[in-house]
Tab-separated table of C-alpha atoms and ligand atoms in Angstrom:
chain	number	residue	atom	x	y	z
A	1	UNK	CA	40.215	34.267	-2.501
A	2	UNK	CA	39.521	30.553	-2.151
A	3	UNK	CA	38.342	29.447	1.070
A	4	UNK	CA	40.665	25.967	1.639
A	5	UNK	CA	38.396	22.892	2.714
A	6	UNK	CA	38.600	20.457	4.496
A	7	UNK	CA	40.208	17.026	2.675
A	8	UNK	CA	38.669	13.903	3.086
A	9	UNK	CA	42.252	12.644	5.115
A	10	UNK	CA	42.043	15.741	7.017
A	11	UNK	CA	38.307	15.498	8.070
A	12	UNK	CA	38.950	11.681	9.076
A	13	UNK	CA	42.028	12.757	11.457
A	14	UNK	CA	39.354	14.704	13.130
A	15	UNK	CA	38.151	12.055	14.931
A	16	UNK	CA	41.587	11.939	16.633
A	17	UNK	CA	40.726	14.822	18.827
A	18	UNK	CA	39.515	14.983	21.872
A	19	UNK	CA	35.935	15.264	22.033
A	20	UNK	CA	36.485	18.517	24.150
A	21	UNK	CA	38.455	20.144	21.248
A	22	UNK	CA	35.951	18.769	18.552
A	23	UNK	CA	33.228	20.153	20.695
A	24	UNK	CA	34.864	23.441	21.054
A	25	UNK	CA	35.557	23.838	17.027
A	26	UNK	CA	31.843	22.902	16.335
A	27	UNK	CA	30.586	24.991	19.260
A	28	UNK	CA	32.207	27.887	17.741
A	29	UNK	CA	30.941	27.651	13.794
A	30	UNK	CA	27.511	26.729	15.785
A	31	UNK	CA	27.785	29.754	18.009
A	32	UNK	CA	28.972	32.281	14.768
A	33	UNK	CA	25.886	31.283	12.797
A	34	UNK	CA	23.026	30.864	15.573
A	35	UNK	CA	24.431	32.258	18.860
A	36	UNK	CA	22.154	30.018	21.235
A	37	UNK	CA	19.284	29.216	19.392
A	38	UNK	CA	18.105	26.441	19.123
A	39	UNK	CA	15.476	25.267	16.261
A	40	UNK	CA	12.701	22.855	16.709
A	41	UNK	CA	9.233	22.785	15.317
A	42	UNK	CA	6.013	21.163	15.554
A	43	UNK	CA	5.245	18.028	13.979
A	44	UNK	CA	3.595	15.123	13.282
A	45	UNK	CA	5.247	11.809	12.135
A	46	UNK	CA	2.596	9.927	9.766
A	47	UNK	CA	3.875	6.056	8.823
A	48	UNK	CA	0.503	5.497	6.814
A	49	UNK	CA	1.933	1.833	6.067
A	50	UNK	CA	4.436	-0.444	7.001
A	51	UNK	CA	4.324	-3.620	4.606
A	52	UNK	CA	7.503	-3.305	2.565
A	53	UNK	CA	8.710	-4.979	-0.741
A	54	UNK	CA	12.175	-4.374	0.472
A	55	UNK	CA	14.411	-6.085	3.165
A	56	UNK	CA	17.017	-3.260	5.381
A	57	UNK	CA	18.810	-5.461	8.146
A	58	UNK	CA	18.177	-2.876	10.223
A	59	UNK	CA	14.237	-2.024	9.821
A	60	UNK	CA	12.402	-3.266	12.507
A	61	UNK	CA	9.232	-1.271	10.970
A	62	UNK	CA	8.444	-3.016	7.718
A	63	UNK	CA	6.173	-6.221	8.967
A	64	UNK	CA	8.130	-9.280	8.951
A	65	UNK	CA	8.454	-11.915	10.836
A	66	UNK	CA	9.765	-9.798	13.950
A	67	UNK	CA	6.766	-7.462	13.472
A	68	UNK	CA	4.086	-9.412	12.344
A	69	UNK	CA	1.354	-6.444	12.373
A	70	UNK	CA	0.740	-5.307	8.755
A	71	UNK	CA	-1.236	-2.086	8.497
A	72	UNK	CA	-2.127	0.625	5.688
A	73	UNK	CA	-3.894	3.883	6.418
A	74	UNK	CA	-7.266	4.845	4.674
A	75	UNK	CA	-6.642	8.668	3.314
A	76	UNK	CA	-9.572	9.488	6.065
A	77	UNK	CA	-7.435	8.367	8.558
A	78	UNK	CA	-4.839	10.085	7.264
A	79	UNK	CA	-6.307	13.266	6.435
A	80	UNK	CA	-8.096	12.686	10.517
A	81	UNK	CA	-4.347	12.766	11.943
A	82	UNK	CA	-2.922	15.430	10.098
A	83	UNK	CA	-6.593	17.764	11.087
A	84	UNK	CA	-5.894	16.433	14.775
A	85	UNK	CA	-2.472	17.694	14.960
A	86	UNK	CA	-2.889	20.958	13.169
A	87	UNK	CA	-5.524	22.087	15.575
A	88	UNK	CA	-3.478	21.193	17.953
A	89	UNK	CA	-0.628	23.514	16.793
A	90	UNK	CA	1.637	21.489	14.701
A	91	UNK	CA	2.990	23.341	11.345
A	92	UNK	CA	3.987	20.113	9.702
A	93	UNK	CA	3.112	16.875	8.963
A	94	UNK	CA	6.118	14.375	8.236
A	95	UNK	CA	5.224	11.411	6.367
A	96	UNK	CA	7.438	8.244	5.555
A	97	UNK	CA	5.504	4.658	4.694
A	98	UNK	CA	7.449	1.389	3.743
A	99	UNK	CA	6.899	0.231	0.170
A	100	UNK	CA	4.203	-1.245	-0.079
A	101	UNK	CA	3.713	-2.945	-3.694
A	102	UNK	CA	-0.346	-3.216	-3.223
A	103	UNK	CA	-1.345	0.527	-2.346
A	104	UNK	CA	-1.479	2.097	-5.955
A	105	UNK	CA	0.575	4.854	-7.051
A	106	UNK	CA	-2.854	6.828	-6.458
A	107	UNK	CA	-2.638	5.902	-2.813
A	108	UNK	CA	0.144	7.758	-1.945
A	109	UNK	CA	-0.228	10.923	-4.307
A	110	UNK	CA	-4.024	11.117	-3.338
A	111	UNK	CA	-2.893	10.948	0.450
A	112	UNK	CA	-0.717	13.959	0.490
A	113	UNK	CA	-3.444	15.793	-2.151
A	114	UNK	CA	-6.069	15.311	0.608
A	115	UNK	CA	-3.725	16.860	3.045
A	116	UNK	CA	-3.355	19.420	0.418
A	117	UNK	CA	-6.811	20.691	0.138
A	118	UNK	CA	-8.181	20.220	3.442
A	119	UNK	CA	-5.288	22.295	5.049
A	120	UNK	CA	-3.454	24.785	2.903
A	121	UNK	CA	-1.088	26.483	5.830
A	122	UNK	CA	-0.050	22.624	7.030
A	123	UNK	CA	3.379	21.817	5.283
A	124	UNK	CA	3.956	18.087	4.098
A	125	UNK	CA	7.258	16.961	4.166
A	126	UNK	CA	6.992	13.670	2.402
A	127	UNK	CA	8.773	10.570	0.623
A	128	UNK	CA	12.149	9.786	1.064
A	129	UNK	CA	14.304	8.956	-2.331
A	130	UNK	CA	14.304	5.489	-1.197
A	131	UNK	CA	10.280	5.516	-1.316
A	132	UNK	CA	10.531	8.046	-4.854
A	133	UNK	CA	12.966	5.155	-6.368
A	134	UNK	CA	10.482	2.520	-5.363
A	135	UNK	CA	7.579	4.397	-7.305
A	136	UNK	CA	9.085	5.103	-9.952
A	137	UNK	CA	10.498	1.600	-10.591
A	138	UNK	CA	6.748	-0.188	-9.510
A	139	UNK	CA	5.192	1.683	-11.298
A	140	UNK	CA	7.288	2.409	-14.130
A	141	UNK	CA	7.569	6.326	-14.133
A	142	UNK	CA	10.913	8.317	-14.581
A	143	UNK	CA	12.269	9.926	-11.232
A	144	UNK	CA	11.067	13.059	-12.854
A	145	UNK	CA	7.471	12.192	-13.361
A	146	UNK	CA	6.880	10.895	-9.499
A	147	UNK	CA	8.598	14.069	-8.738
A	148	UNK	CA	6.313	16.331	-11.027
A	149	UNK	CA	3.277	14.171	-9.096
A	150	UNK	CA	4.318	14.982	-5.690
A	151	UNK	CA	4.798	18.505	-6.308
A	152	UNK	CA	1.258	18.565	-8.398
A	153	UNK	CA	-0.231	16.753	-5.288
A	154	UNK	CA	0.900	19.243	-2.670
A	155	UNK	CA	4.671	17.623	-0.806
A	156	UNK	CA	6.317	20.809	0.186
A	157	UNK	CA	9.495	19.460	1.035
A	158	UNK	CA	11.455	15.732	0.894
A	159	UNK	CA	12.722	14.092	4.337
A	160	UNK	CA	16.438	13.018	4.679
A	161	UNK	CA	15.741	9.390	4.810
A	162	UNK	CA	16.698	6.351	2.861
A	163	UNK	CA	20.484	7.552	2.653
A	164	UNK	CA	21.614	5.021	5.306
A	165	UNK	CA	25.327	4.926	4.188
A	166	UNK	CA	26.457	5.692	0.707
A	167	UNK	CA	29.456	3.396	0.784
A	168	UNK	CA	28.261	0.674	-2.054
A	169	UNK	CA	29.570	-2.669	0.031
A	170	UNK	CA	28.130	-1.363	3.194
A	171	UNK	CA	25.263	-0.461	1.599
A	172	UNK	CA	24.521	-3.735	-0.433
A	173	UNK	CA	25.104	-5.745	3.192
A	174	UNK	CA	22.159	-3.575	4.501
A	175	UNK	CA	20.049	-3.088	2.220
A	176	UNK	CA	20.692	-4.473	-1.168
A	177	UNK	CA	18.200	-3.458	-4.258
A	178	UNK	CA	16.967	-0.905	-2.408
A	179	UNK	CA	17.782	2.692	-4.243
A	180	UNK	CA	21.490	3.083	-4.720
A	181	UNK	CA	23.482	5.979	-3.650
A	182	UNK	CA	23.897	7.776	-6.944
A	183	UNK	CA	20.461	7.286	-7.619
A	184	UNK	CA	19.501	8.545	-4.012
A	185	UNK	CA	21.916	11.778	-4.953
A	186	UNK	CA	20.127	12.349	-8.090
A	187	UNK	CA	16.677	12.630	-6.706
A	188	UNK	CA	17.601	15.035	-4.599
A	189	UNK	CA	19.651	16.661	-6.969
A	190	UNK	CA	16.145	17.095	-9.238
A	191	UNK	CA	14.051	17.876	-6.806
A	192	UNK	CA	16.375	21.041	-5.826
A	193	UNK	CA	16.447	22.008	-9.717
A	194	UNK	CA	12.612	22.721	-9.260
A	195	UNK	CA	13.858	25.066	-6.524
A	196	UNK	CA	12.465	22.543	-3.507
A	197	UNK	CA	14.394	21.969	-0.263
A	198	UNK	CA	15.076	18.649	1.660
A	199	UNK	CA	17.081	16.592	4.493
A	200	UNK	CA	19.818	14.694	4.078
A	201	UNK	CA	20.251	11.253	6.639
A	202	UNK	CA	22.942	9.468	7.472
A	203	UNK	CA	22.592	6.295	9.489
A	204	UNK	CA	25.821	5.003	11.455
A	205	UNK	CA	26.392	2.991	14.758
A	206	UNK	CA	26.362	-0.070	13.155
A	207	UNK	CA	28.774	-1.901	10.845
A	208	UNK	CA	29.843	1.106	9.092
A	209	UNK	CA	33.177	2.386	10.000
A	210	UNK	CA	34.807	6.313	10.260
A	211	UNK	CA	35.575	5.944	7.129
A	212	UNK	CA	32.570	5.642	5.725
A	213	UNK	CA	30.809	8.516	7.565
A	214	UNK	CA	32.920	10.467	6.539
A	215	UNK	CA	32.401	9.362	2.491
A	216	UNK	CA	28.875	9.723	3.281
A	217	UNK	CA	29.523	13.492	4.341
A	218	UNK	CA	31.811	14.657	1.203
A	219	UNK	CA	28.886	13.060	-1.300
A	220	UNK	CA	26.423	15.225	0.377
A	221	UNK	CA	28.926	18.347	0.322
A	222	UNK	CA	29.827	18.113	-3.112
A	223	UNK	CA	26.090	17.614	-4.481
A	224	UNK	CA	24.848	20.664	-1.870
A	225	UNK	CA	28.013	22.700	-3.885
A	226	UNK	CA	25.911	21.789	-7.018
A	227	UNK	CA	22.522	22.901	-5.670
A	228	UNK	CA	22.388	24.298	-1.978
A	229	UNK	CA	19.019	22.530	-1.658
A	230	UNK	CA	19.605	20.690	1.878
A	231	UNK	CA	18.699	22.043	5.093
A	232	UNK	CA	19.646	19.652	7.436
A	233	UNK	CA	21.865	16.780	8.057
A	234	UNK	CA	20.586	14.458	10.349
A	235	UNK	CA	22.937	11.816	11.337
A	236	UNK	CA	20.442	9.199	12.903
A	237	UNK	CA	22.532	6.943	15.246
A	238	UNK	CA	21.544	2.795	14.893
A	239	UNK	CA	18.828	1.360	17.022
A	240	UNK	CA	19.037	-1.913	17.766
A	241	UNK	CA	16.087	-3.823	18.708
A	242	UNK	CA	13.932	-6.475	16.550
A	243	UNK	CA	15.692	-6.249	13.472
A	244	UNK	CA	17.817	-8.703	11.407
A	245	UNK	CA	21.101	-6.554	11.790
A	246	UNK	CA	23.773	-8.027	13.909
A	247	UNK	CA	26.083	-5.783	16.051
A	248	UNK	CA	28.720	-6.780	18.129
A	249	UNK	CA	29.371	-2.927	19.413
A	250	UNK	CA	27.278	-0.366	20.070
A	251	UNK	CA	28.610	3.190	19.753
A	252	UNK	CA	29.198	5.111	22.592
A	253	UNK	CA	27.537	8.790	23.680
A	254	UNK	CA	31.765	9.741	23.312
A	255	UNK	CA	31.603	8.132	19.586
A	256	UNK	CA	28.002	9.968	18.925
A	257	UNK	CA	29.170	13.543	19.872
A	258	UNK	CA	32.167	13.258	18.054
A	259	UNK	CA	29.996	12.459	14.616
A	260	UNK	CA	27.952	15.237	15.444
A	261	UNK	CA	31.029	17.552	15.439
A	262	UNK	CA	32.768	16.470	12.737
A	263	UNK	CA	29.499	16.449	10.033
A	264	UNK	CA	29.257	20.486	11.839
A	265	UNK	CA	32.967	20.647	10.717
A	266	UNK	CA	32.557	19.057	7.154
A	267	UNK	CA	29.063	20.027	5.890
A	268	UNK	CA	30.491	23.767	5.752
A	269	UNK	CA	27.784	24.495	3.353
A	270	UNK	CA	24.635	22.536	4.548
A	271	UNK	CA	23.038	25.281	7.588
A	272	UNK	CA	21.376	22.956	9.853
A	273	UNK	CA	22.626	19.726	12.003
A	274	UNK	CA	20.320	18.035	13.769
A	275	UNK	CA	20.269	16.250	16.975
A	276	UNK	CA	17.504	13.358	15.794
A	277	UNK	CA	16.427	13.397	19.642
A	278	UNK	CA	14.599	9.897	18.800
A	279	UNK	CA	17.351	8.049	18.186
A	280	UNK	CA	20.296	9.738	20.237
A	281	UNK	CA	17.702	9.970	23.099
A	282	UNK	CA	16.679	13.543	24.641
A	283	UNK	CA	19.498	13.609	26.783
A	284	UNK	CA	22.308	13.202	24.417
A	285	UNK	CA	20.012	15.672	21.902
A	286	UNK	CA	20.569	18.140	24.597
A	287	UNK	CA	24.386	17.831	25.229
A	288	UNK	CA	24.629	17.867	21.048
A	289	UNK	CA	23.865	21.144	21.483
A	290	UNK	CA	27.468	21.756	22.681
A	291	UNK	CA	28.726	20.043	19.835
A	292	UNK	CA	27.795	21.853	17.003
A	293	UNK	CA	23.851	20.838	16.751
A	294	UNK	CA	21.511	23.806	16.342
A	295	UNK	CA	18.304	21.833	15.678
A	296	UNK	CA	16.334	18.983	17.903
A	297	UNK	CA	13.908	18.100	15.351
A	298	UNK	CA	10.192	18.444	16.718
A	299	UNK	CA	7.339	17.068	19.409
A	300	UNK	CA	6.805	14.906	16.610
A	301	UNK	CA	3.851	13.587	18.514
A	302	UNK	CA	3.833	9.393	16.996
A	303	UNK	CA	6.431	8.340	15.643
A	304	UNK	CA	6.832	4.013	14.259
A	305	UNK	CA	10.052	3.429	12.894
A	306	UNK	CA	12.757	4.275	15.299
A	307	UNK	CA	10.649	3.536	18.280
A	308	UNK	CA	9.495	-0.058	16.082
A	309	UNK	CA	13.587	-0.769	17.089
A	310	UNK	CA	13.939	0.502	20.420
A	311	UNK	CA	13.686	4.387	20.581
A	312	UNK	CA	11.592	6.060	23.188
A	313	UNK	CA	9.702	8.241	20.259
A	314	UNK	CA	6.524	6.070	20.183
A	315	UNK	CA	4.075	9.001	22.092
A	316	UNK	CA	6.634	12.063	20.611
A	317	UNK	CA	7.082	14.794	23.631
A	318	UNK	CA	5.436	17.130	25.373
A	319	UNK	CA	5.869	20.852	24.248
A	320	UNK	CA	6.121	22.649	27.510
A	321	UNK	CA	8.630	20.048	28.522
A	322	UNK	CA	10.697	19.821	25.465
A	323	UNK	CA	11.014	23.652	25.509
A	324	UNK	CA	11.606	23.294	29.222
A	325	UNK	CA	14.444	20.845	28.576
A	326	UNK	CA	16.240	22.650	25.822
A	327	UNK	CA	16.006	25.966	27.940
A	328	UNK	CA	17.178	23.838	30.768
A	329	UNK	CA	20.206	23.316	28.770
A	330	UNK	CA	21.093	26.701	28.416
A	331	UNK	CA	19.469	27.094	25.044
A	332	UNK	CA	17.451	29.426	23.513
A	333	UNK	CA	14.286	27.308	21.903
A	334	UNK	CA	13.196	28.646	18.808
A	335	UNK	CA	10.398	27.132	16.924
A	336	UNK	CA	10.531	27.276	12.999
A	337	UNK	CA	8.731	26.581	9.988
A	338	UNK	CA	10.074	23.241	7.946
A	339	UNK	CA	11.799	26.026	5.971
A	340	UNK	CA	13.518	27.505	9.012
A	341	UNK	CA	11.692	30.698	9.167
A	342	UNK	CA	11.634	31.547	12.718
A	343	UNK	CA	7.952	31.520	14.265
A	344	UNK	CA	8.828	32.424	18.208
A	345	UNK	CA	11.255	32.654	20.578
A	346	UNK	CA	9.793	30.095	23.421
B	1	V47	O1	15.702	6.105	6.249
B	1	V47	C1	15.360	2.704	10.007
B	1	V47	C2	16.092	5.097	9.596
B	1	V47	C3	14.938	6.636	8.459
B	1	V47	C4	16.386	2.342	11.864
B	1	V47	O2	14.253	14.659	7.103
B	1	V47	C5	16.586	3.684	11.519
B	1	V47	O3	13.798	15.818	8.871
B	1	V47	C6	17.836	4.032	13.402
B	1	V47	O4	14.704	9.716	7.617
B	1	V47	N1	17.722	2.729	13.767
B	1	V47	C7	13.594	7.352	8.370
B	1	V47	N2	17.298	4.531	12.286
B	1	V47	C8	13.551	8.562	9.284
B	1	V47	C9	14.152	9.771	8.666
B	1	V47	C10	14.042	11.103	9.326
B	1	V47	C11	13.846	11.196	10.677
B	1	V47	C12	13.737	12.461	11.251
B	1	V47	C13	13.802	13.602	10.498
B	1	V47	C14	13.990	13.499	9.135
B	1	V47	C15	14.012	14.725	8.313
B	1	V47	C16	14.132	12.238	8.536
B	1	V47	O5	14.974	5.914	9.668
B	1	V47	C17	15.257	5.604	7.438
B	1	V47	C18	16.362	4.819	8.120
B	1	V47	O6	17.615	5.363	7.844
B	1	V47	N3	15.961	3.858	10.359
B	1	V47	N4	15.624	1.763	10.936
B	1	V47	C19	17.007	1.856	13.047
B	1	V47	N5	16.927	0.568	13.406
């Protein structure tokens, strides 16, 4: 039989709830799947450049005017991070630059191919769609052939970002000629044909409105119907500092938790929501648990573009304490693979 799903109308009324009846639907399909666990791992956020040939409203990494520091990594320095953090435990290196229209194609494959050969076991997570749609249209390659050359050069997995909000007006107000939703869709769509996984973003909290999330969510559910090659949806709430985006409101933790619990609700098919702890803050990451999150991200040790517009992830956090808080919370910390295999029970 059928399962019925949830309409778009239907998901939208959602929000009419009270957060404590969201919270206890979520909590429950959270609770079926994972009991208490909650999944983190270690990582390492790698920004190996930040000068951008596209303009987001809302970046407050790329240098501009507001951040007038312009910087691109050698590959030594790169490869002298990701060696750094891997002795020091972490299982994954995460790396999103800006696009930078100077570096060379060969700068970013080589980078990751580096990576590659100097530590087989470390897994690179790497280029958003956003950065994939840039390559390919700088340096005139087909989605597929930047695809072929990141899977030739070692990237294990892509990261959620560059989704921002798939509604076309909203989107062309933020960030206008940078890759368009379909096009976003379909490079995720090919890199699950060659049986990879990846993330899936969403960025709200700041002109977008319910409606819109909840568009957002449905495109993601229909293409993960086509290809069950997302992981995690990571709603990543707006911060606001030294950026060209204005915002008369910001959302509240209430407005936050609710999201949360409604993309648990929707995204019946994508396993993993997580809490973005960098840009909800720790404490709200923590509650999120409640409210259908199962996964907190990482340490993630450095981390430049949330904390470039106001997030507290500059110096990542501690292990001992993040486990600490998580178990604090009445969770059960897990740490994973980028994959999700479980590695231990902390
Ligand atoms: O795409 C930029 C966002 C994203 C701001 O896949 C901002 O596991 C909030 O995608 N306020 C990059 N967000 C980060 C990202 C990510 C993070 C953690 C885990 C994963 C994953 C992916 O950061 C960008 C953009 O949407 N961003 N500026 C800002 N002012």
């Amino acid at each position: 039989m059928q399962k019925t799903r949830l309409t778009k109308e239907a998901a939208l009324k959602l929000y009419d709830l009270s957060l404590f009846e969201l919270g206890k639907m979520a909590g429950e399909i959270r609770e079926k799947r994972f009991g208490k666990k909650s999944y983190f791992n270690i990582n390492r956020h790698i920004n190996p450049t930040n000068i951008c040939a596209d303009i987001c409203k809302f970046c407050a990494y790329s240098a501009n005017r507001k951040n007038p520091n312009p910087y691109t990594m050698t590959h030594d320095e790169m490869l002298a991070i990701a060696k750094n953090s891997y002795s020091k435990g972490a299982t994954e290196v995460h790396i999103v630059s800006a696009h930078n229209p100077d570096a060379g194609l060969d700068w970013y494959m080589d980078g990751f191919a580096k990576i590659r050969a100097a530590l087989p076991a470390l897994h690179i997570k790497a280029l958003t769609a956003a950065e994939v749609d840039f390559l390919s249209r700088h340096y005139g390659k087909s989605y597929d052939e930047v695809i072929d050359l990141m899977i030739a050069s070692g990237v294990d997995s892509m990261p959620g970002g560059g989704a921002e909000i798939f509604d076309e007006k909203v989107r062309e107000y933020l960030c206008k000629g940078k890759v368009s939703s379909t096009q976003w869709l379909e490079i995720h769509q090919k890199w699950h044909e060659r049986g990879r996984q990846s993330n899936a973003t969403m960025l709200f909290g700041h002109i977008e409105s319910r409606e819109h999330r909840i568009d957002h969510m449905f495109r993601l559910r229909e293409l993960q119907d086509k290809t069950g090659g997302f992981n995690a949806f990571i709603p990543l709430v707006y911060q606001k500092e030294n950026n060209y985006l204005k915002v008369e409101e910001y959302l509240t933790a209430h407005e936050i938790l609710k999201t949360y619990a409604i993309s648990r609700i929707v995204l019946d098919n994508i396993p993993h929501i997580k809490a973005y702890w960098a840009t909800s803050t720790i404490g709200l990451a923590l509650i999120a648990q409640e409210y259908g999150c199962d996964d907190l991200d990482g340490t993630i040790e450095r981390e430049a573009i949330q904390s470039a517009a106001g997030a507290a992830s500059a110096n990542g956090l501690k292990l001992e304490e993040f486990v600490g808080l998580i178990k604090n919370a009445g969770f059960e910390p897990v740490e994973r693979d980028s994959l999700y295999n479980e590695l231990k029970v902390w």
